[in-house]
Amino acid sequence: MFGGAKSYLDTSGSFLANIISKNGRNEVQILPLTKKQDSVVISSSGVKIELESDESVLDAFWTERTEQPAKKRAGRKRNQDSEEKEDSPSTAKLIVLLANGDIAVFAPGVDSLLSRISSDVKSSGIAYTENGSVWTYSREESKIYEFSLADSKLVKTTSNHQNISIARGIKYKGAKTTAKSVPIVIGHLSSLQLVDISKAKNNQILIDFKQPETNNKNSFSIIRQSDLNPENIFASKKNDNIIYVFNTAEPDSFTSLVASSEIQDIVIVSDETSKTEHVMAITADGVQVFNKTEDDEASPSALIKTSHQKSEILFSNIFRSEGFYGIWYDMNEPKISKISSEIGSGELVVRIDYVDKAENRSNNVFASKDSIQVPKEESINNLPAKTLFQQLSALLSSKPLNSTKIVSLCSSNDNSDNIKEVIKNFATSSSESSELILHLFEIVSNEVAKDPAKNTSLSVWLKWILLAHGGAIAKEPQQFENLKTLQSGLNNGIKLLPHLLALQGRLQLLKSQAQLRNSIASLDINSVQNEITEDNEEDEEEDIVYANGENDEDESEALSAEDHTQQEDEVEEDEEEEDGDDN
């Protein structure tokens, strides 16, 4: 299980799966990658599916094969839904393995779980997925399980005679394979094997690769296959700095690619056009690139770093799309930065758009190290409608557009009547007004889509833009992507609303409880003070000698005691007189 966030690129490079599994927050995000000018960006029109707090993610895997529909019984009439499912076009699917053993299936553009396979087996990771089947492996039980996506159930279990540390399906056609073979490379404590798991019970060993003689006694933890040269298998051990290059055609030998620090992941970046391939080791020191893999102990020829490498903002993934791009994380949010058109040799530092929180603590309300970062609010300074229209028109007409200034101007004006008047003026001012309003819509809609739950003046601007020019905007083909982005952002905001209301309710409950505790504490203090005051008053009353008869009870008690003593003395005198008379 990994913490934080991790990215998975599909094989076509069209979608980025961002998996968040940290502190009870489990979320699957499928984000489209789009080309904008000369770069690749993450589109905000992706989907975000929140899982339950106890559904942490172990592994994820992309597949582009359409699941085969379940076979129908003879004579059973198929309904319309099943026919539509069978005729569905092939599309990418994201297979996610949960810690409870269940397998969840997601698809791009679908903002909910596509299907789920409930399972009692405790898988450790996903090994392979093809033709509507998913193979997972268990480290503890040394078994591999096959699940059917169409039937949503476990269909086969095979056993391995050694412990399984890692398993990864590869493309392989050898003398011992058949059309039904499922070749998977399995890593053990110190060895690597290629096996066929298509058999009913036990895995058939196809290749035993030579064991590396190394001081690292850990098991293999990473396995990758070359795209251009499928016979090359790259593997690395846990807490190791060596990539071992095995060859299915020559299993008795291997070469080593030696990195300068511990390898966290291996990325193979290939280019079919130029027939070039780069083997990259993701490390804490940066991305170490190997251009030659035939040497016995090859060293990296290039090192790729970010401009915030010292702040531990590192590239966690690399891909190619008319150039090399790196994926890095700002908290749990994935970002993409272009590295270069080609990778040569030496050290390459890539400037990334990251704001170090430590450098901007002066803008924070709190000064402590672990304080909450409070976003800077735009101050409201409502301008007259005429002045506002003139300033906004000038900004929208400038080349190039300064989106930051436009957003700042709109955010500082929240008077609905003034905004309405400005938007109406764009419709009647000039022939170029339609182009200006489209620019304004694009900027405002993108800003609102980023955080639809945030209460800003931009929502008022968006309302009047759509009311006055919504029809014209909808007819513009170049605005389809902006409208789609806005719709996706608003839908995500609607999904977030119940959670915000629930959070507001909890905060109100906590506030009420705090007020109640303070009230009880205040009452207790007052009651104690009253008791102390009463006791002091009683003690003072006992010590007071009253001069005006207020303490008559004490005097009467004293007098009665004296009378009783006097009566006893008189009785004794009478008895003595009687004794004298008798004598």
Coordinates of C-alpha atoms in Angstrom, one line a residue:
M1 CA 0.0 0.0 0.0
F2 CA 1.3 3.4 -0.9
G3 CA 0.7 6.7 0.9
G4 CA -0.1 10.0 -0.6
A5 CA -0.8 10.1 -4.3
K6 CA 0.5 8.1 -7.3
S7 CA 0.1 8.5 -11.0
Y8 CA -0.6 5.9 -13.7
L9 CA -0.5 6.7 -17.4
D10 CA -2.5 4.7 -19.9
T11 CA -0.6 3.1 -22.8
S12 CA -1.8 5.7 -25.3
G13 CA -0.8 8.7 -23.1
S14 CA -4.3 10.1 -23.2
F15 CA -5.3 9.7 -19.5
L16 CA -3.6 10.1 -16.2
A17 CA -5.0 8.2 -13.2
N18 CA -4.2 9.9 -9.9
I19 CA -4.8 7.6 -7.0
I20 CA -4.9 9.2 -3.5
S21 CA -4.8 6.9 -0.5
K22 CA -3.8 8.7 2.6
N23 CA -5.3 9.4 6.1
G24 CA -8.7 7.9 5.3
R25 CA -9.0 9.9 2.0
N26 CA -9.3 7.4 -0.8
E27 CA -10.0 8.9 -4.2
V28 CA -9.6 7.9 -7.8
Q29 CA -9.1 10.7 -10.4
I30 CA -9.0 10.1 -14.1
L31 CA -7.7 13.2 -15.8
P32 CA -7.4 13.7 -19.6
L33 CA -4.2 14.9 -21.1
T34 CA -4.6 17.5 -23.8
K35 CA -2.2 19.3 -26.1
K36 CA -2.3 23.1 -25.7
Q37 CA 0.0 25.0 -28.0
D38 CA 3.4 23.3 -27.7
S39 CA 2.8 21.5 -24.5
V40 CA 0.7 18.8 -22.7
V41 CA -1.5 19.9 -19.9
I42 CA -3.9 18.1 -17.5
S43 CA -7.5 19.0 -18.4
S44 CA -9.8 20.0 -15.6
S45 CA -12.6 18.1 -17.2
G46 CA -11.6 14.8 -15.5
V47 CA -13.6 12.8 -13.1
K48 CA -13.0 12.3 -9.4
I49 CA -14.6 9.3 -7.6
E50 CA -14.4 9.3 -3.8
L51 CA -14.1 5.8 -2.2
E52 CA -15.1 4.9 1.4
S53 CA -12.7 5.8 4.1
D54 CA -11.7 2.2 4.7
E55 CA -11.2 1.4 1.0
S56 CA -7.5 2.1 0.7
V57 CA -5.8 1.4 -2.7
L58 CA -3.1 -1.2 -3.1
D59 CA -2.5 -1.1 -6.8
A60 CA -3.8 0.1 -10.2
F61 CA -3.5 -1.0 -13.8
W62 CA -4.7 0.3 -17.1
T63 CA -6.2 -1.8 -19.9
E64 CA -7.6 -0.9 -23.3
R65 CA -9.3 -4.2 -24.0
T66 CA -13.1 -4.3 -23.9
E67 CA -14.4 -7.0 -21.5
Q68 CA -15.9 -10.0 -23.2
P69 CA -19.6 -10.3 -22.4
A70 CA -20.8 -13.2 -20.3
K71 CA -22.2 -16.1 -22.4
K72 CA -25.9 -16.3 -22.4
R73 CA -27.8 -19.5 -21.8
A74 CA -29.5 -21.2 -24.7
G75 CA -33.0 -19.9 -25.3
R76 CA -32.6 -16.9 -22.9
K77 CA -33.7 -13.6 -24.4
R78 CA -31.2 -10.8 -24.1
N79 CA -32.5 -7.5 -22.9
Q80 CA -31.6 -4.2 -24.4
D81 CA -29.0 -3.3 -21.8
S82 CA -27.0 -6.4 -22.5
E83 CA -27.0 -5.8 -26.2
E84 CA -25.8 -2.2 -25.7
K85 CA -23.0 -3.6 -23.4
E86 CA -21.9 -6.1 -26.1
D87 CA -21.8 -3.4 -28.7
S88 CA -19.9 -0.9 -26.6
P89 CA -16.7 0.4 -28.2
S90 CA -13.3 -0.5 -27.0
T91 CA -12.1 2.1 -24.4
A92 CA -9.5 2.4 -21.7
K93 CA -10.4 0.9 -18.3
L94 CA -8.7 1.5 -15.0
I95 CA -8.5 -1.5 -12.7
V96 CA -8.0 -0.7 -9.0
L97 CA -7.2 -3.3 -6.3
L98 CA -8.5 -2.4 -2.9
A99 CA -7.0 -3.5 0.5
N100 CA -10.1 -5.6 1.3
G101 CA -9.5 -7.7 -1.8
D102 CA -12.2 -6.2 -4.0
I103 CA -11.4 -5.1 -7.6
A104 CA -13.0 -1.8 -8.8
V105 CA -13.3 -0.8 -12.4
F106 CA -13.4 2.8 -13.6
A107 CA -13.5 4.4 -17.1
P108 CA -12.6 7.9 -18.4
G109 CA -15.5 10.3 -18.4
V110 CA -17.6 8.2 -16.0
D111 CA -17.9 9.9 -12.6
S112 CA -18.9 6.8 -10.7
L113 CA -17.7 3.2 -10.2
L114 CA -18.2 1.2 -13.4
S115 CA -18.2 -2.2 -11.7
R116 CA -16.9 -4.1 -8.7
I117 CA -15.7 -7.6 -8.1
S118 CA -16.2 -8.6 -4.5
S119 CA -13.5 -11.0 -3.3
D120 CA -12.5 -12.8 -0.1
V121 CA -8.9 -13.4 -1.2
K122 CA -6.3 -10.9 0.0
S123 CA -4.3 -10.0 -3.1
S124 CA -1.1 -8.0 -2.9
G125 CA -1.0 -6.5 -6.4
I126 CA -2.2 -6.6 -10.0
A127 CA 0.0 -8.7 -12.3
Y128 CA -1.8 -8.5 -15.6
T129 CA -5.0 -7.7 -17.4
E130 CA -6.1 -8.8 -20.9
N131 CA -9.1 -10.1 -22.8
G132 CA -11.6 -9.3 -20.0
S133 CA -9.5 -11.0 -17.2
V134 CA -7.5 -9.6 -14.3
W135 CA -4.7 -11.6 -12.7
T136 CA -3.7 -10.6 -9.1
Y137 CA -1.0 -12.2 -6.9
S138 CA -0.7 -12.9 -3.2
R139 CA 2.7 -12.7 -1.4
E140 CA 1.6 -14.5 1.7
E141 CA -0.1 -17.5 -0.1
S142 CA 2.2 -17.6 -3.2
K143 CA -0.8 -17.8 -5.4
I144 CA -2.1 -16.0 -8.5
Y145 CA -5.8 -15.4 -9.0
E146 CA -7.7 -14.8 -12.3
F147 CA -10.9 -12.7 -12.2
S148 CA -13.4 -12.3 -14.9
L149 CA -14.5 -8.7 -15.5
A150 CA -17.6 -9.8 -17.4
D151 CA -18.8 -12.3 -14.8
S152 CA -17.4 -10.3 -11.8
K153 CA -16.0 -13.3 -10.0
L154 CA -12.9 -15.4 -9.3
V155 CA -12.5 -18.0 -12.0
K156 CA -9.1 -19.6 -11.4
T157 CA -6.4 -20.0 -8.8
T158 CA -2.8 -21.2 -9.5
S159 CA 0.0 -21.9 -7.1
N160 CA 3.7 -21.1 -7.3
H161 CA 6.3 -23.3 -5.7
Q162 CA 8.2 -20.3 -4.4
N163 CA 7.3 -17.1 -2.5
I164 CA 6.0 -14.3 -4.7
S165 CA 7.4 -10.8 -4.1
I166 CA 6.3 -9.2 -7.4
A167 CA 4.5 -10.4 -10.5
R168 CA 4.2 -8.7 -13.9
G169 CA 2.7 -9.9 -17.1
I170 CA 4.7 -9.5 -20.3
K171 CA 4.5 -10.1 -24.0
Y172 CA 6.3 -13.3 -24.8
K173 CA 6.0 -16.0 -27.5
G174 CA 8.4 -19.0 -26.9
A175 CA 8.6 -22.6 -27.8
K176 CA 6.7 -23.7 -24.7
T177 CA 3.8 -21.3 -25.1
T178 CA 0.4 -21.7 -26.8
A179 CA -2.4 -19.4 -27.8
K180 CA -3.9 -19.7 -24.3
S181 CA -0.6 -19.1 -22.5
V182 CA -0.4 -16.2 -20.0
P183 CA 3.3 -15.4 -19.5
I184 CA 4.1 -13.6 -16.2
V185 CA 7.5 -12.7 -14.7
I186 CA 7.6 -13.6 -11.0
G187 CA 10.1 -12.2 -8.6
H188 CA 11.3 -14.2 -5.6
L189 CA 13.7 -13.6 -2.8
S190 CA 16.8 -13.6 -5.0
S191 CA 15.7 -15.0 -8.4
L192 CA 13.4 -14.2 -11.3
Q193 CA 11.3 -16.6 -13.3
L194 CA 9.1 -16.5 -16.4
V195 CA 6.1 -18.7 -15.9
D196 CA 2.9 -19.6 -17.7
I197 CA -0.1 -19.3 -15.4
S198 CA -2.7 -20.6 -17.8
K199 CA -2.5 -24.1 -16.3
A200 CA -5.2 -25.3 -14.0
K201 CA -3.2 -25.8 -10.8
N202 CA 0.6 -25.2 -10.9
N203 CA 2.5 -22.6 -12.9
Q204 CA 4.7 -23.9 -15.7
I205 CA 8.2 -22.5 -15.5
L206 CA 9.3 -21.2 -18.9
I207 CA 12.6 -19.5 -18.0
D208 CA 14.8 -19.4 -15.0
F209 CA 16.9 -16.2 -15.2
K210 CA 20.4 -16.1 -13.7
Q211 CA 20.5 -15.0 -10.1
P212 CA 22.5 -11.9 -9.4
E213 CA 25.3 -12.3 -6.8
T214 CA 24.7 -9.3 -4.6
N215 CA 24.9 -8.2 -1.0
N216 CA 21.3 -7.1 -1.1
K217 CA 19.3 -10.0 0.2
N218 CA 16.0 -8.3 -0.4
S219 CA 13.5 -9.6 -2.9
F220 CA 12.6 -8.1 -6.3
S221 CA 10.1 -5.3 -6.1
I222 CA 10.0 -3.7 -9.6
I223 CA 9.6 -5.4 -13.0
R224 CA 9.4 -3.6 -16.4
Q225 CA 9.5 -4.8 -20.1
S226 CA 11.0 -2.9 -23.0
D227 CA 8.5 -1.8 -25.7
L228 CA 11.0 -1.7 -28.5
N229 CA 12.9 -4.8 -27.5
P230 CA 10.3 -7.0 -25.6
E231 CA 13.0 -9.6 -24.9
N232 CA 14.6 -7.2 -22.4
I233 CA 13.3 -7.4 -18.8
F234 CA 14.3 -4.7 -16.3
A235 CA 14.1 -5.5 -12.6
S236 CA 15.2 -4.0 -9.3
K237 CA 15.2 -5.1 -5.7
K238 CA 13.9 -3.3 -2.7
N239 CA 16.3 -0.7 -1.2
D240 CA 18.7 -1.3 -4.1
N241 CA 20.4 1.1 -6.6
I242 CA 20.9 -1.4 -9.4
I243 CA 18.6 -2.2 -12.4
Y244 CA 19.2 -5.7 -13.6
V245 CA 18.7 -6.2 -17.4
F246 CA 17.6 -9.8 -18.3
N247 CA 17.1 -11.1 -21.7
T248 CA 14.5 -13.9 -22.5
A249 CA 16.7 -15.1 -25.4
E250 CA 19.9 -15.3 -23.2
P251 CA 18.6 -16.1 -19.6
D252 CA 22.0 -17.2 -18.4
S253 CA 23.4 -13.6 -18.3
F254 CA 22.4 -10.1 -17.4
T255 CA 23.8 -6.6 -17.3
S256 CA 23.6 -4.0 -14.5
L257 CA 22.6 -0.3 -14.6
V258 CA 24.0 1.3 -11.5
A259 CA 22.3 4.4 -10.1
S260 CA 23.8 6.7 -7.5
S261 CA 21.0 6.2 -4.9
E262 CA 18.1 3.9 -4.1
I263 CA 15.7 3.3 -7.0
Q264 CA 12.0 4.1 -6.3
D265 CA 10.7 3.2 -9.7
I266 CA 11.7 2.3 -13.2
V267 CA 10.3 4.1 -16.3
I268 CA 10.9 3.0 -19.9
V269 CA 10.4 5.8 -22.4
S270 CA 10.4 4.6 -26.0
D271 CA 9.9 6.4 -29.4
E272 CA 8.7 4.2 -32.3
T273 CA 9.6 6.8 -34.9
S274 CA 13.3 7.2 -33.9
K275 CA 13.6 3.7 -32.5
T276 CA 15.2 5.1 -29.4
E277 CA 14.6 4.0 -25.8
H278 CA 15.6 5.5 -22.5
V279 CA 15.7 3.5 -19.2
M280 CA 15.1 5.9 -16.3
A281 CA 15.5 5.3 -12.6
I282 CA 13.3 7.5 -10.3
T283 CA 15.4 8.4 -7.3
A284 CA 15.5 11.0 -4.5
D285 CA 18.5 12.6 -6.3
G286 CA 16.5 13.0 -9.5
V287 CA 15.7 11.0 -12.6
Q288 CA 18.8 9.1 -13.7
V289 CA 18.8 8.3 -17.4
F290 CA 20.5 5.3 -19.0
N291 CA 21.0 5.4 -22.8
K292 CA 23.1 2.2 -23.0
T293 CA 21.9 -1.0 -21.5
E294 CA 24.5 -3.5 -23.0
D295 CA 27.4 -2.6 -20.7
D296 CA 28.0 -4.8 -17.7
E297 CA 27.9 -2.0 -15.2
A298 CA 26.5 1.1 -17.0
S299 CA 26.3 4.4 -15.3
P300 CA 23.6 7.0 -15.9
S301 CA 24.4 9.4 -18.8
A302 CA 22.0 12.1 -17.7
L303 CA 20.3 13.4 -14.5
I304 CA 17.0 15.3 -14.6
K305 CA 16.1 17.5 -11.6
T306 CA 13.4 20.0 -10.8
S307 CA 14.1 23.6 -9.9
H308 CA 12.7 22.7 -6.4
Q309 CA 14.7 19.5 -5.9
K310 CA 15.9 20.7 -2.5
S311 CA 12.3 21.1 -1.4
E312 CA 11.8 17.4 -2.3
I313 CA 9.5 18.3 -5.3
L314 CA 10.6 15.5 -7.6
F315 CA 9.5 14.0 -10.9
S316 CA 7.7 10.8 -10.1
N317 CA 6.9 9.8 -13.7
I318 CA 8.2 10.6 -17.2
F319 CA 6.5 10.2 -20.6
R320 CA 7.0 11.3 -24.2
S321 CA 4.6 13.2 -26.4
E322 CA 6.6 15.2 -29.1
G323 CA 9.1 15.8 -26.3
F324 CA 9.7 14.6 -22.8
Y325 CA 7.4 15.6 -19.9
G326 CA 7.7 15.0 -16.2
I327 CA 4.9 14.5 -13.6
W328 CA 5.4 16.0 -10.2
Y329 CA 3.1 16.6 -7.2
D330 CA 2.0 19.7 -5.4
M331 CA 0.6 18.0 -2.3
N332 CA -1.9 15.5 -3.8
E333 CA -2.3 17.4 -7.1
P334 CA -0.4 16.1 -10.1
K335 CA 1.4 18.7 -12.3
I336 CA 3.1 18.4 -15.7
S337 CA 6.2 20.2 -16.8
K338 CA 8.0 19.9 -20.1
I339 CA 11.6 18.7 -19.7
S340 CA 13.0 19.1 -23.2
S341 CA 12.6 17.9 -26.8
E342 CA 15.5 15.5 -26.5
I343 CA 17.6 14.3 -23.6
G344 CA 21.3 14.4 -24.0
S345 CA 23.9 13.9 -21.3
G346 CA 24.8 15.7 -18.1
E347 CA 22.6 17.4 -15.6
L348 CA 19.4 19.1 -16.6
V349 CA 17.4 21.3 -14.2
V350 CA 13.8 21.8 -15.2
R351 CA 12.0 24.9 -14.0
I352 CA 8.6 24.0 -12.6
D353 CA 5.7 26.3 -11.5
Y354 CA 5.8 25.5 -7.8
V355 CA 5.3 28.0 -5.0
D356 CA 7.2 27.0 -1.8
K357 CA 4.9 27.4 1.1
A358 CA 7.8 28.2 3.4
E359 CA 8.7 31.2 1.3
N360 CA 5.3 32.7 1.6
R361 CA 4.5 32.4 5.3
S362 CA 4.4 36.2 5.6
N363 CA 1.0 36.1 3.8
N364 CA -0.3 33.5 6.2
V365 CA -2.4 34.5 9.2
F366 CA -0.7 32.0 11.4
A367 CA 3.1 32.0 12.0
S368 CA 3.6 28.4 13.3
K369 CA 5.4 25.8 11.3
D370 CA 2.3 23.5 10.8
S371 CA -0.2 26.3 10.3
I372 CA -3.0 26.2 7.9
Q373 CA -2.4 28.1 4.6
V374 CA -5.2 30.7 4.3
P375 CA -5.9 31.8 0.7
K376 CA -5.5 35.5 0.1
E377 CA -8.9 37.1 -0.4
E378 CA -9.4 39.8 -3.1
S379 CA -10.5 43.0 -1.5
I380 CA -13.8 44.5 -2.9
N381 CA -13.5 47.9 -4.6
N382 CA -16.6 48.4 -6.7
L383 CA -16.0 50.8 -9.5
P384 CA -18.7 52.7 -11.4
A385 CA -20.1 50.6 -14.3
K386 CA -18.7 52.9 -17.0
T387 CA -15.2 52.9 -15.4
L388 CA -15.3 49.2 -14.9
F389 CA -16.3 48.6 -18.6
Q390 CA -13.5 50.8 -19.9
Q391 CA -10.8 49.0 -17.8
L392 CA -12.1 45.5 -18.6
S393 CA -12.3 46.3 -22.3
A394 CA -8.7 47.5 -22.3
L395 CA -7.5 44.4 -20.6
L396 CA -9.5 42.1 -22.9
S397 CA -8.2 43.9 -26.0
S398 CA -4.5 43.7 -25.0
K399 CA -2.1 41.3 -26.6
P400 CA -1.2 39.0 -25.0
L401 CA -4.1 38.6 -22.6
N402 CA -3.2 39.1 -18.9
S403 CA -5.6 36.6 -17.2
T404 CA -4.3 37.4 -13.8
K405 CA -5.2 41.1 -14.0
I406 CA -8.6 40.3 -15.6
V407 CA -9.4 37.8 -12.7
S408 CA -8.2 40.4 -10.1
L409 CA -10.4 43.2 -11.6
C410 CA -13.5 41.0 -11.8
S411 CA -12.9 39.6 -8.3
S412 CA -12.7 43.1 -6.8
N413 CA -16.1 44.1 -8.2
D414 CA -19.2 42.2 -6.9
N415 CA -22.0 44.7 -7.4
S416 CA -24.6 42.8 -9.4
D417 CA -26.1 45.8 -11.1
N418 CA -22.8 47.1 -12.2
I419 CA -21.7 43.7 -13.6
K420 CA -25.1 43.4 -15.4
E421 CA -24.5 46.9 -17.0
V422 CA -21.0 46.0 -18.1
I423 CA -22.0 42.7 -19.7
K424 CA -24.9 44.5 -21.6
N425 CA -22.4 47.2 -22.8
F426 CA -20.3 44.4 -24.5
A427 CA -23.3 43.5 -26.6
T428 CA -23.8 47.0 -28.0
S429 CA -20.3 48.6 -28.0
S430 CA -18.6 47.3 -31.2
S431 CA -18.3 44.5 -33.6
E432 CA -15.3 43.2 -31.6
S433 CA -17.4 42.8 -28.5
S434 CA -18.3 39.2 -29.2
E435 CA -14.7 38.3 -29.3
L436 CA -14.0 40.1 -26.0
I437 CA -16.9 38.4 -24.3
L438 CA -15.7 35.0 -25.4
H439 CA -12.3 35.8 -23.9
L440 CA -14.0 36.9 -20.7
F441 CA -16.1 33.8 -20.5
E442 CA -13.0 31.5 -21.1
I443 CA -11.1 33.2 -18.3
V444 CA -14.0 33.4 -15.8
S445 CA -15.3 29.9 -16.5
N446 CA -11.9 28.3 -16.1
E447 CA -11.4 30.1 -12.8
V448 CA -14.8 29.1 -11.4
A449 CA -14.3 25.5 -12.6
K450 CA -11.1 25.2 -10.6
D451 CA -12.9 25.7 -7.3
P452 CA -16.7 26.0 -7.7
A453 CA -17.3 25.8 -4.0
K454 CA -15.4 29.0 -3.4
N455 CA -17.7 32.0 -2.9
T456 CA -16.2 34.8 -5.0
S457 CA -17.4 37.6 -7.3
L458 CA -16.6 35.6 -10.3
S459 CA -19.8 33.5 -9.9
V460 CA -21.8 36.7 -10.3
W461 CA -19.9 37.5 -13.5
L462 CA -20.4 34.0 -14.8
K463 CA -24.1 34.3 -14.2
W464 CA -24.6 37.5 -16.2
I465 CA -22.3 36.3 -19.0
L466 CA -24.4 33.2 -19.5
L467 CA -27.7 35.0 -19.2
A468 CA -26.7 37.6 -21.7
H469 CA -24.5 35.6 -24.1
G470 CA -25.1 31.9 -23.3
G471 CA -26.7 31.2 -26.6
A472 CA -23.9 32.7 -28.7
I473 CA -21.3 31.0 -26.6
A474 CA -22.9 27.6 -27.0
K475 CA -22.8 28.0 -30.8
E476 CA -19.0 28.6 -30.8
P477 CA -17.1 25.3 -31.5
Q478 CA -13.9 26.5 -29.8
Q479 CA -15.9 27.0 -26.6
F480 CA -17.0 23.4 -26.3
E481 CA -14.0 22.4 -24.3
N482 CA -14.5 25.4 -21.9
L483 CA -18.2 24.5 -21.5
K484 CA -17.3 20.9 -20.8
T485 CA -14.7 22.0 -18.2
L486 CA -17.2 24.3 -16.6
Q487 CA -19.8 21.6 -16.4
S488 CA -17.4 19.1 -14.9
G489 CA -16.2 21.6 -12.3
L490 CA -19.8 22.5 -11.3
N491 CA -20.7 18.8 -11.1
N492 CA -17.8 18.2 -8.8
G493 CA -18.9 21.2 -6.7
I494 CA -22.4 19.7 -6.4
K495 CA -20.9 16.4 -5.2
L496 CA -18.7 18.3 -2.7
L497 CA -21.7 20.3 -1.3
P498 CA -23.1 17.5 1.0
H499 CA -19.6 17.0 2.5
L500 CA -19.3 20.7 3.1
L501 CA -22.8 20.8 4.7
A502 CA -21.8 17.8 6.9
L503 CA -18.6 19.5 7.9
Q504 CA -20.5 22.7 8.7
G505 CA -22.9 20.7 10.9
R506 CA -20.0 19.1 12.8
L507 CA -18.4 22.5 13.3
Q508 CA -21.7 23.9 14.6
L509 CA -22.0 20.9 17.0
L510 CA -18.5 21.4 18.3
K511 CA -19.1 25.1 18.8
S512 CA -22.3 24.4 20.7
Q513 CA -20.6 21.8 22.9
A514 CA -17.8 24.3 23.6
Q515 CA -20.3 26.9 24.6
L516 CA -22.2 24.4 26.8
R517 CA -19.0 23.4 28.6
N518 CA -18.1 27.1 29.1
S519 CA -21.6 27.7 30.5
I520 CA -21.4 24.7 32.9
A521 CA -18.0 25.7 34.0
S522 CA -19.2 29.3 34.7
L523 CA -22.2 28.0 36.7
D524 CA -20.0 25.7 38.8
I525 CA -17.7 28.6 39.6
N526 CA -20.6 30.8 40.6
S527 CA -22.2 28.1 42.8
V528 CA -18.9 27.5 44.6
Q529 CA -18.5 31.2 45.2
N530 CA -22.0 31.4 46.6
E531 CA -21.4 28.4 49.0
I532 CA -18.2 30.0 50.2
T533 CA -20.0 33.3 50.8
E534 CA -22.8 31.6 52.8
D535 CA -20.3 29.7 55.0
N536 CA -18.4 32.9 55.8
E537 CA -21.6 34.7 56.7
E538 CA -22.6 31.8 59.1
D539 CA -19.2 31.9 60.8
E540 CA -19.3 35.7 61.2
E541 CA -22.8 35.4 62.8
E542 CA -21.5 33.0 65.5
D543 CA -18.8 35.5 66.6
I544 CA -21.1 38.5 66.8
V545 CA -22.4 39.7 70.2
Y546 CA -25.8 41.4 69.6
A547 CA -26.7 44.4 71.9
N548 CA -30.3 44.8 70.9
G549 CA -31.7 41.3 71.7
E550 CA -31.1 39.7 68.4
N551 CA -29.3 36.7 70.1
D552 CA -32.0 35.9 72.8
E553 CA -31.7 32.2 72.3
D554 CA -28.2 32.1 73.7
E555 CA -29.1 34.3 76.7
S556 CA -32.2 32.1 77.5
E557 CA -30.0 29.0 77.4
A558 CA -27.5 30.5 79.8
L559 CA -30.3 31.7 82.2
S560 CA -32.0 28.3 82.3
A561 CA -28.6 26.7 83.1
E562 CA -28.2 29.1 86.1
D563 CA -31.7 28.4 87.4
H564 CA -31.1 24.7 87.3
T565 CA -27.9 25.0 89.3
Q566 CA -29.7 27.2 91.9
Q567 CA -32.5 24.7 92.3
E568 CA -30.0 21.9 92.9
D569 CA -28.4 23.9 95.7
E570 CA -31.7 24.6 97.4
V571 CA -32.6 20.9 97.4
E572 CA -29.3 20.0 99.1
E573 CA -29.9 22.6 101.9
D574 CA -33.4 21.2 102.6
E575 CA -32.0 17.7 102.9
E576 CA -29.3 18.8 105.4
E577 CA -32.0 20.6 107.6
E578 CA -34.1 17.4 107.7
D579 CA -31.2 15.3 108.8
G580 CA -30.5 17.8 111.7
D581 CA -34.1 17.6 112.9
D582 CA -34.0 13.8 113.1
N583 CA -30.9 13.8 115.2

